[in-house]
Coordinates of C-alpha atoms and ligand atoms in Angstrom, one line a residue:
M1 CA -21.1 77.1 224.0
L2 CA -22.5 74.5 221.6
T3 CA -21.9 71.7 224.1
F4 CA -23.6 73.8 226.8
L5 CA -26.7 74.4 224.6
L6 CA -26.8 70.7 223.7
L7 CA -26.5 69.7 227.3
L8 CA -29.2 72.3 228.2
S9 CA -31.6 70.9 225.6
L10 CA -30.9 67.4 226.8
V11 CA -31.7 68.3 230.3
F12 CA -34.9 70.0 229.2
G13 CA -35.8 67.0 227.0
V14 CA -35.4 64.6 229.9
L15 CA -37.3 66.9 232.3
F16 CA -40.1 67.2 229.7
V17 CA -40.4 63.4 229.3
L18 CA -40.3 63.0 233.1
Y19 CA -43.1 65.6 233.4
V20 CA -45.2 63.9 230.8
Y21 CA -44.5 60.5 232.4
I22 CA -45.7 61.7 235.8
Q23 CA -48.8 63.3 234.3
F24 CA -49.6 60.1 232.4
Q25 CA -49.1 57.9 235.5
K26 CA -51.5 60.2 237.3
S27 CA -54.1 59.9 234.5
F28 CA -53.6 56.1 234.4
K29 CA -54.9 55.8 237.9
L30 CA -58.4 57.1 237.0
W31 CA -60.0 53.6 236.5
S32 CA -58.1 51.4 238.9
S33 CA -58.4 53.9 241.8
Q34 CA -62.2 53.8 241.4
G35 CA -62.6 50.0 241.1
V36 CA -63.5 50.1 237.4
P37 CA -62.3 46.9 235.6
T38 CA -59.2 47.7 233.5
I39 CA -55.9 46.3 232.3
P40 CA -52.4 47.8 232.8
P41 CA -51.7 50.6 230.3
S42 CA -48.3 51.2 228.7
F43 CA -46.5 54.6 228.6
P44 CA -47.2 56.7 226.5
S45 CA -49.7 54.9 224.3
G46 CA -52.1 53.7 227.1
H47 CA -54.1 51.0 225.3
L48 CA -53.7 52.4 221.9
D49 CA -52.6 49.5 219.7
S50 CA -49.6 50.0 217.3
R51 CA -51.7 47.8 214.9
M52 CA -53.9 50.9 214.4
A53 CA -51.3 51.9 211.7
Y54 CA -52.1 48.9 209.6
M55 CA -55.3 47.3 210.9
N56 CA -59.0 48.2 210.6
F57 CA -60.4 49.7 213.8
G58 CA -63.5 47.4 213.7
L59 CA -61.3 44.3 213.6
M60 CA -59.2 45.6 216.5
A61 CA -62.4 46.1 218.5
I62 CA -63.3 42.5 218.0
D63 CA -59.9 41.4 219.4
L64 CA -60.3 43.7 222.4
Y65 CA -63.8 42.5 223.1
K66 CA -62.7 38.9 223.0
K67 CA -59.8 39.6 225.4
L68 CA -61.9 41.7 227.8
K69 CA -65.4 40.2 227.7
S70 CA -65.2 38.4 231.0
K71 CA -64.6 41.8 232.8
G72 CA -68.3 42.8 233.1
D73 CA -70.4 45.4 231.5
Y74 CA -67.6 47.7 230.5
V75 CA -63.9 48.2 230.9
G76 CA -61.9 51.4 231.4
L77 CA -59.0 52.0 229.0
Y78 CA -56.8 54.9 227.9
F79 CA -55.9 56.2 224.4
L80 CA -52.6 57.9 225.2
N81 CA -53.8 59.4 228.6
K82 CA -57.4 60.1 227.5
P83 CA -60.0 57.9 229.2
V84 CA -62.0 55.5 227.1
L85 CA -65.0 53.4 228.2
F86 CA -65.2 50.2 226.2
V87 CA -68.7 48.7 226.3
L88 CA -68.9 44.9 226.7
T89 CA -72.6 44.1 226.9
P90 CA -75.8 44.9 225.0
E91 CA -77.4 46.0 228.3
F92 CA -74.8 48.7 228.9
A93 CA -74.9 49.7 225.2
K94 CA -78.6 50.4 225.9
T95 CA -77.7 52.5 228.9
V96 CA -75.3 54.6 226.8
L97 CA -77.5 54.9 223.6
V98 CA -80.9 55.4 225.3
R99 CA -81.3 55.3 229.1
D100 CA -78.7 57.9 229.9
F101 CA -78.5 59.5 226.4
S102 CA -78.3 63.0 227.9
Y103 CA -74.7 62.2 228.9
F104 CA -73.8 60.6 225.6
V105 CA -75.3 63.0 223.0
N106 CA -72.2 63.5 220.9
R107 CA -69.9 61.2 218.9
G108 CA -66.7 63.1 219.7
V109 CA -65.5 62.7 216.1
Y110 CA -63.4 65.4 214.5
F111 CA -65.1 68.1 212.4
N112 CA -64.1 71.6 211.5
K113 CA -66.9 74.0 210.6
E114 CA -64.6 76.9 209.6
D115 CA -62.0 75.2 207.4
D116 CA -64.1 72.2 206.3
P117 CA -67.8 73.4 206.1
L118 CA -69.1 70.1 204.8
S119 CA -67.9 68.2 207.8
A120 CA -70.4 70.2 209.9
N121 CA -73.2 67.8 209.0
L122 CA -75.7 66.0 211.2
F123 CA -73.4 63.0 211.8
F124 CA -70.6 65.1 213.3
I125 CA -72.1 68.2 214.9
E126 CA -72.9 68.3 218.6
D127 CA -75.3 69.4 221.4
S128 CA -77.9 72.0 220.5
D129 CA -76.7 72.4 216.9
W130 CA -77.3 68.6 216.5
R131 CA -80.7 68.7 218.2
R132 CA -82.0 71.6 216.1
L133 CA -80.9 70.1 212.8
R134 CA -82.1 66.6 213.7
I135 CA -85.6 68.0 214.4
K136 CA -85.5 69.9 211.1
M137 CA -84.3 66.9 209.1
T138 CA -86.4 64.2 210.6
P139 CA -89.5 64.9 208.5
T140 CA -87.4 64.5 205.4
F141 CA -87.1 60.8 206.3
T142 CA -90.6 59.7 207.1
S143 CA -91.9 56.6 205.3
G144 CA -94.3 58.8 203.2
K145 CA -91.4 60.9 201.9
I146 CA -89.2 57.9 201.3
K147 CA -92.1 56.1 199.5
N148 CA -92.3 59.1 197.2
M149 CA -88.7 58.4 196.0
F150 CA -89.5 54.8 195.2
F151 CA -89.9 55.3 191.4
T152 CA -86.7 57.4 191.2
I153 CA -84.8 54.5 192.8
K154 CA -86.6 51.9 190.7
D155 CA -85.5 53.8 187.5
V156 CA -81.9 53.4 188.6
A157 CA -82.4 49.7 189.5
D158 CA -84.0 49.1 186.0
E159 CA -80.9 50.7 184.5
M160 CA -78.6 48.5 186.5
V161 CA -80.4 45.3 185.3
K162 CA -80.4 46.6 181.7
H163 CA -76.7 47.4 182.0
L164 CA -75.9 43.9 183.2
E165 CA -78.2 42.3 180.6
T166 CA -76.3 44.1 177.8
K167 CA -73.0 43.0 179.2
W168 CA -74.3 39.4 179.5
Q169 CA -75.5 39.4 175.9
N170 CA -72.2 40.7 174.7
K171 CA -70.1 38.1 176.5
R172 CA -68.4 35.5 174.3
A173 CA -70.5 32.4 173.7
N174 CA -69.9 29.6 176.3
S175 CA -67.7 31.9 178.4
E176 CA -68.5 32.6 182.1
F177 CA -70.1 35.9 182.9
N178 CA -68.0 37.1 185.9
I179 CA -68.6 40.5 187.4
E180 CA -67.0 42.6 190.0
I181 CA -69.9 43.5 192.2
T182 CA -68.3 46.1 194.6
D183 CA -67.9 48.6 191.8
L184 CA -71.3 47.7 190.3
M185 CA -73.1 48.3 193.7
A186 CA -71.2 51.5 194.3
R187 CA -72.3 52.8 190.8
Y188 CA -75.9 51.8 191.5
N189 CA -75.9 53.5 194.9
T190 CA -74.1 56.6 193.5
D191 CA -76.8 57.0 190.9
V192 CA -79.6 56.5 193.5
I193 CA -78.2 59.1 195.8
V194 CA -77.4 61.6 193.1
S195 CA -80.9 61.3 191.6
C196 CA -82.6 61.6 195.1
A197 CA -80.2 64.2 196.4
F198 CA -79.5 66.4 193.4
G199 CA -82.5 65.4 191.2
T200 CA -80.1 64.8 188.3
Q201 CA -79.0 61.7 186.5
C202 CA -75.4 60.9 186.7
D203 CA -75.4 57.6 184.8
S204 CA -72.3 56.3 186.5
L205 CA -73.6 52.8 185.6
S206 CA -73.0 53.4 181.9
N207 CA -70.4 56.2 182.2
S208 CA -67.2 54.8 183.6
K209 CA -65.8 58.4 183.9
S210 CA -68.7 59.8 185.9
E211 CA -67.6 62.7 188.0
F212 CA -69.9 61.7 190.9
R213 CA -68.4 58.2 191.0
A214 CA -64.9 59.7 191.1
V215 CA -66.0 62.0 193.9
G216 CA -67.6 59.1 195.8
K217 CA -64.5 57.1 195.5
K218 CA -62.3 59.9 196.7
M219 CA -64.6 60.9 199.6
L220 CA -63.7 58.0 201.7
T221 CA -60.2 57.2 200.4
F222 CA -57.6 57.7 203.1
S223 CA -53.9 57.1 202.9
R224 CA -52.4 55.4 206.0
I225 CA -50.9 58.8 207.0
R226 CA -54.2 60.6 206.6
L227 CA -56.0 58.0 208.6
L228 CA -53.5 58.3 211.4
K229 CA -53.8 62.1 211.3
L230 CA -57.6 61.7 211.6
Y231 CA -57.2 59.5 214.7
A232 CA -54.9 62.1 216.1
A233 CA -57.3 64.9 215.3
M234 CA -60.0 63.0 217.2
L235 CA -57.9 62.8 220.3
F236 CA -56.7 66.4 220.0
R237 CA -59.7 68.2 218.5
R238 CA -58.8 71.8 219.6
P239 CA -55.2 71.8 218.3
A240 CA -56.3 70.1 215.1
R241 CA -58.9 72.8 214.5
A242 CA -56.4 75.5 215.3
L243 CA -54.1 74.0 212.8
G244 CA -57.0 73.9 210.2
F245 CA -56.9 70.1 209.8
R246 CA -59.5 69.1 207.2
L247 CA -61.3 65.8 206.9
L248 CA -62.3 66.2 203.3
H249 CA -60.3 66.7 200.1
N250 CA -60.7 70.3 198.8
D251 CA -61.9 69.3 195.4
V252 CA -64.6 67.1 196.9
S253 CA -66.0 70.0 199.0
E254 CA -65.8 72.4 196.0
F255 CA -67.6 69.9 193.7
I256 CA -70.5 69.3 196.2
I257 CA -71.0 73.0 197.0
A258 CA -71.0 73.9 193.3
M259 CA -73.5 71.2 192.5
C260 CA -75.8 72.3 195.3
K261 CA -75.6 75.9 194.2
K262 CA -76.3 75.1 190.6
T263 CA -79.3 72.9 191.5
I264 CA -80.8 75.4 193.9
E265 CA -80.4 78.3 191.4
E266 CA -81.8 76.2 188.5
R267 CA -84.8 75.2 190.5
K268 CA -85.5 78.7 191.7
A269 CA -85.1 80.1 188.2
K270 CA -87.3 77.5 186.5
H271 CA -89.8 77.1 189.4
I272 CA -89.1 73.3 189.5
E273 CA -90.3 71.3 192.4
R274 CA -89.4 67.6 192.8
R275 CA -90.0 64.9 195.3
D276 CA -86.4 64.5 196.4
F277 CA -84.0 65.3 199.2
M278 CA -82.8 68.5 197.6
Q279 CA -86.4 69.8 197.4
L280 CA -86.9 69.0 201.1
M281 CA -83.6 70.8 201.9
I282 CA -84.6 73.8 199.7
D283 CA -88.0 73.9 201.5
L284 CA -86.1 74.3 204.8
Y285 CA -83.8 76.8 203.2
R286 CA -86.6 78.9 201.8
E287 CA -88.5 79.0 205.1
D288 CA -86.0 81.2 206.9
N289 CA -83.3 82.1 204.5
D290 CA -83.8 83.2 200.9
D291 CA -80.3 84.3 200.0
V292 CA -78.2 81.5 198.6
N293 CA -75.0 83.0 200.1
S294 CA -76.4 83.9 203.5
D295 CA -75.6 82.2 206.7
G296 CA -78.8 83.1 208.6
E297 CA -81.0 81.1 210.9
G298 CA -82.3 78.6 208.3
L299 CA -80.2 76.3 206.2
S300 CA -77.5 78.2 204.3
L301 CA -76.0 77.0 201.1
K302 CA -73.1 75.5 203.0
D303 CA -75.6 73.8 205.5
I304 CA -77.5 72.3 202.6
A305 CA -74.3 71.2 200.9
A306 CA -73.1 69.6 204.2
Q307 CA -76.3 67.6 204.5
V308 CA -76.3 66.6 200.9
F309 CA -72.7 65.5 201.3
L310 CA -73.8 63.5 204.3
F311 CA -76.4 61.6 202.3
F312 CA -73.8 60.8 199.8
F313 CA -71.1 59.9 202.3
A314 CA -73.5 58.0 204.7
G315 CA -75.7 56.5 202.1
F316 CA -73.7 55.1 199.3
E317 CA -70.8 53.2 200.9
T318 CA -72.9 51.6 203.6
S319 CA -75.7 50.4 201.2
S320 CA -73.1 49.2 198.6
T321 CA -71.3 47.2 201.3
A322 CA -74.6 45.6 202.4
M323 CA -75.5 44.7 198.8
T324 CA -72.1 43.3 198.0
Y325 CA -72.0 41.1 201.1
A326 CA -75.6 39.9 200.6
L327 CA -74.8 38.7 197.0
Y328 CA -71.5 37.2 198.2
E329 CA -73.3 35.2 201.0
L330 CA -76.1 34.2 198.7
A331 CA -73.6 32.9 196.2
L332 CA -72.1 30.8 199.0
N333 CA -75.5 29.7 200.2
R334 CA -77.4 28.6 197.1
V335 CA -80.4 27.1 199.0
I336 CA -81.0 30.4 200.7
Q337 CA -80.6 32.2 197.4
D338 CA -83.3 30.0 195.8
K339 CA -85.6 30.5 198.7
V340 CA -85.4 34.3 198.5
R341 CA -85.8 34.3 194.7
T342 CA -88.9 32.1 195.1
E343 CA -90.3 34.7 197.6
I344 CA -89.6 37.5 195.1
N345 CA -91.3 35.7 192.2
D346 CA -94.3 34.7 194.4
V347 CA -94.9 38.2 195.6
L348 CA -94.5 39.6 192.1
S349 CA -96.9 37.2 190.6
R350 CA -99.5 38.3 193.2
H351 CA -98.9 41.9 192.0
G352 CA -99.2 41.4 188.3
G353 CA -95.4 40.9 187.9
K354 CA -94.7 44.5 188.9
I355 CA -92.2 45.7 191.6
T356 CA -94.0 48.4 193.6
Y357 CA -93.3 49.8 197.0
D358 CA -96.1 47.7 198.5
S359 CA -94.9 44.5 196.8
L360 CA -91.4 45.1 198.0
M361 CA -92.7 45.5 201.6
E362 CA -94.2 42.0 201.3
M363 CA -90.8 40.4 200.7
T364 CA -90.0 39.7 204.4
Y365 CA -87.5 36.9 203.8
L366 CA -85.5 39.3 201.7
D367 CA -85.5 41.7 204.8
Q368 CA -84.2 38.8 206.9
V369 CA -81.4 38.1 204.3
I370 CA -80.3 41.8 204.5
Y371 CA -80.4 41.8 208.3
E372 CA -78.4 38.7 208.5
T373 CA -75.9 40.1 206.0
M374 CA -75.5 43.2 208.2
R375 CA -75.1 41.1 211.3
M376 CA -72.1 39.2 209.8
H377 CA -70.7 42.2 207.9
P378 CA -71.9 45.5 209.4
A379 CA -70.4 48.4 207.4
V380 CA -70.0 50.4 210.6
G381 CA -68.1 48.2 213.1
T382 CA -68.1 50.5 216.2
L383 CA -70.4 53.1 217.5
H384 CA -68.8 56.2 219.2
R385 CA -69.9 58.6 221.9
I386 CA -68.2 61.1 224.2
I387 CA -69.3 61.9 227.7
S388 CA -70.5 65.5 227.9
K389 CA -70.8 65.8 231.7
D390 CA -69.3 63.7 234.5
Y391 CA -71.1 60.4 234.6
T392 CA -71.6 58.1 237.5
L393 CA -71.2 54.5 236.5
P394 CA -73.3 51.7 238.2
N395 CA -70.4 50.9 240.7
G396 CA -70.4 54.6 241.8
A397 CA -67.1 55.5 239.9
V398 CA -67.1 58.7 237.9
A399 CA -66.3 58.7 234.2
P400 CA -65.2 62.3 233.6
K401 CA -66.5 64.7 230.9
G402 CA -64.5 64.0 227.7
T403 CA -64.3 60.2 228.2
Y404 CA -64.6 58.4 224.8
V405 CA -67.1 55.6 224.7
I406 CA -66.8 52.8 222.2
I407 CA -69.5 50.2 221.5
P408 CA -68.1 47.3 219.5
A409 CA -71.3 46.4 217.5
V410 CA -69.4 44.1 215.1
A411 CA -68.1 42.1 218.1
F412 CA -71.6 41.7 219.5
H413 CA -72.8 40.5 216.1
N414 CA -70.1 37.8 216.0
D415 CA -70.3 36.7 219.6
A416 CA -71.4 33.0 219.8
E417 CA -73.2 33.7 223.1
L418 CA -75.4 36.3 221.4
F419 CA -75.6 34.7 218.0
P420 CA -74.9 30.9 218.2
D421 CA -72.6 29.6 215.4
P422 CA -71.9 33.2 214.3
Q423 CA -70.0 32.2 211.1
R424 CA -73.1 30.5 209.7
F425 CA -75.3 32.7 207.4
D426 CA -78.8 32.1 208.7
P427 CA -81.5 34.6 207.9
D428 CA -83.9 32.7 210.1
R429 CA -82.2 34.4 213.1
F430 CA -84.3 37.4 212.1
S431 CA -87.7 35.7 212.1
D432 CA -90.1 37.4 214.5
A433 CA -89.9 34.4 216.9
N434 CA -86.1 34.2 216.9
K435 CA -85.6 38.0 217.2
S436 CA -87.6 38.1 220.5
T437 CA -85.3 35.6 222.1
R438 CA -82.2 37.8 222.3
H439 CA -81.3 41.2 223.6
A440 CA -82.5 44.0 221.3
F441 CA -79.2 45.8 221.6
A442 CA -77.1 42.8 220.5
Y443 CA -77.8 43.9 216.9
L444 CA -76.8 47.4 216.1
P445 CA -76.1 47.9 212.3
F446 CA -77.8 51.3 212.3
G447 CA -76.9 52.3 215.8
E448 CA -79.7 53.0 218.3
G449 CA -81.4 55.7 220.4
P450 CA -82.0 59.3 219.5
R451 CA -78.8 59.3 217.4
I452 CA -79.8 56.2 215.4
C453 CA -79.1 56.4 211.6
L454 CA -81.6 58.9 210.1
G455 CA -81.5 57.1 206.8
V456 CA -82.5 53.6 207.9
R457 CA -85.6 53.5 205.8
F458 CA -83.9 55.0 202.7
G459 CA -80.9 52.7 203.1
M460 CA -83.1 49.6 203.5
L461 CA -85.2 50.7 200.5
Q462 CA -82.3 51.2 198.1
T463 CA -80.6 48.0 199.2
K464 CA -83.7 45.9 199.1
L465 CA -85.0 47.2 195.7
G466 CA -81.6 46.8 194.1
L467 CA -81.2 43.2 195.4
A468 CA -84.8 42.2 194.5
M469 CA -84.2 43.4 190.9
L470 CA -80.8 41.6 190.6
L471 CA -82.0 38.4 192.1
K472 CA -85.1 38.3 189.9
H473 CA -83.0 38.5 186.8
F474 CA -79.7 36.8 187.7
Q475 CA -78.5 33.9 189.7
F476 CA -75.1 34.3 191.5
E477 CA -72.4 31.8 192.3
T478 CA -68.8 32.0 193.3
C479 CA -66.1 31.8 190.6
A480 CA -62.4 31.1 190.5
K481 CA -61.7 34.8 191.2
T482 CA -63.9 34.9 194.4
Q483 CA -61.9 35.6 197.5
I484 CA -63.2 33.4 200.3
P485 CA -63.4 34.8 203.0
I486 CA -63.4 38.4 201.9
K487 CA -60.4 40.4 203.4
I488 CA -61.3 43.6 205.1
D489 CA -59.7 46.9 204.0
N490 CA -57.3 48.1 206.6
V491 CA -57.1 51.7 205.5
S492 CA -60.8 52.5 205.9
L493 CA -63.1 53.8 208.6
L494 CA -65.8 51.2 207.5
L495 CA -65.5 47.4 207.3
L496 CA -65.2 47.3 203.5
P497 CA -63.8 44.5 201.3
S498 CA -60.1 45.2 200.6
S499 CA -60.4 44.5 196.9
G500 CA -63.0 43.7 194.3
V501 CA -65.6 40.9 195.0
W502 CA -66.0 38.7 191.9
L503 CA -69.0 36.5 191.3
K504 CA -70.3 34.5 188.4
A505 CA -73.8 35.6 187.2
N506 CA -76.2 33.5 185.2
K507 CA -79.2 35.1 183.4
M508 CA -82.5 33.7 184.8
Ligands
HEM1 C1 -77.5 50.2 204.8 C2 -77.3 51.5 204.9 C3 -76.9 52.3 206.1 C4 -76.2 51.9 207.3 C5 -75.8 50.4 207.6 C6 -76.1 53.0 208.2 C7 -75.5 53.0 209.4 C8 -75.4 54.1 210.3 C9 -74.8 54.0 211.6 C10 -74.3 52.8 212.3 C11 -74.9 55.3 212.1 C12 -74.4 55.7 213.5 C13 -75.6 55.5 214.5 C14 -75.2 55.7 215.9 O1 -74.2 56.3 216.2 O2 -76.0 55.2 216.8 C15 -75.5 56.1 211.1 C16 -75.8 57.5 211.3 C17 -76.4 58.3 210.3 N1 -76.8 57.9 209.1 FE1 -76.8 56.0 208.3 N2 -76.6 54.1 207.5 C18 -77.1 53.7 206.3 C19 -77.7 54.5 205.3 C20 -77.9 55.8 205.5 C21 -78.5 56.7 204.5 C22 -79.0 56.2 203.1 C23 -78.5 57.9 204.9 C24 -79.1 59.2 204.4 C25 -79.6 59.3 203.2 C26 -78.0 57.9 206.3 C27 -77.9 59.0 207.1 C28 -77.3 58.9 208.4 C29 -77.3 60.1 209.3 C30 -77.8 61.5 208.9 C31 -76.7 59.7 210.5 C32 -76.3 60.5 211.7 C33 -77.6 60.7 212.6 C34 -77.3 61.6 213.8 O3 -76.2 61.7 214.2 O4 -78.3 62.2 214.2 N3 -77.6 56.6 206.5 N4 -75.8 55.4 210.0

């Protein structure tokens, strides 16, 4: 009997594999049968790379791009048997991100509103839910509103400089002052986001045990297994939702929801109004929905918590990465560092020595330094979309609804045909004259089109102000502990340094 059952399961097993094999072979014909450039897939992975288990996705995208670039505007691939369109030119990136946006509204990334309410934020949500919320939130990010937050950010930047100066004064005489800048930048940006989003000070710069810093660290920390589960959830969104797969750690969600609830209730009780993100969210919340626990038409508590979480999640790691890499590149390129410091000092001397919003806006070479940093080291390596209705490609082939689209921004940024000598740090690439010589979509650190980063102005302001203050007071150089080149973290969704970045700082 046992032998019979074993035999039966073996037969079923073989039949099942055969069935899956036949189905996959059928799916694998999608691109080649329509004349879309492709390369032969393997069964069952398609073009999924086993290196996904131990390599950063952005770095894999660079490899793929180099291998496939000669194929044209795009190439058709498969992740398992799911179709993927891998974009190979800035011109086709423009088609996806802007020209034919109505087909490419969504990112197709995993979120789960029921089990993981904070994942239902503007970055992840789709279609009309996204449209409605984007319209509601856009006024929050106008230059006027961001300008109002200038002094809140400046207070944090002052604290950062004071914190470094104290450390510098306390160093042993004649010893080098070496600092780990990744953690310093993360603490600065945590304090900025917390003061602008919650209107409270969290002092993670001086308090090494800050709860917000701990949450920030945990938010984007993935084990290899969790990262693979996330990739799987992206490919099988419905089953993942049915199984209640969550993107976020439970305690992170609970902490953010509790902080939002506390802040809203406190402000209501004490009639406090501030010029920060939380106030702007509370205004939206008050408009339609006055009950903290309700889920009505306006923003509910969970909606607010999801957007505040997004500011934290989208704002602090990206800006910290830009600041870390900028200081690293300036430490390697001392002539450029001197040039940007001269600009900072010249502008400030014209403004009575004070950093104000207007004086900061005059520091255009500092902008170029930041743009060039984000060219070489964009925090977000690839942009993602999913086709929401069958789409006819320029050659007449049809990419079906559900096709994933990947735009390898980091590969464009490091392509010698788009940016000659790409390994050279050269902020002059971003002078007005030089910018106009290349395709506008060759450079995509904030994405593009209607789904472009909503926080561009805020991200640039916190990055620029922090850098201006640091460079005014300190000079940076490499030290024995500096890892050159910086290695990328393989277990991260962003292109982050794999370990601390050490630099020597000298007081100016
Ligand atoms: C240097 C800092 C930053 C970088 C490099 C960055 C980069 C990006 C990128 C590449 C995207 C995807 C765009 C696309 O798919 O086309 C994005 C989306 C987004 N970012 Fe940022 N970001 C930064 C700072 C911020 C900040 C500070 C906030 C908010 C306070 C923010 C909020 C958002 C939001 C809400 C989205 C989703 C927009 C939507 O889907 O409608 N970002 N960001």
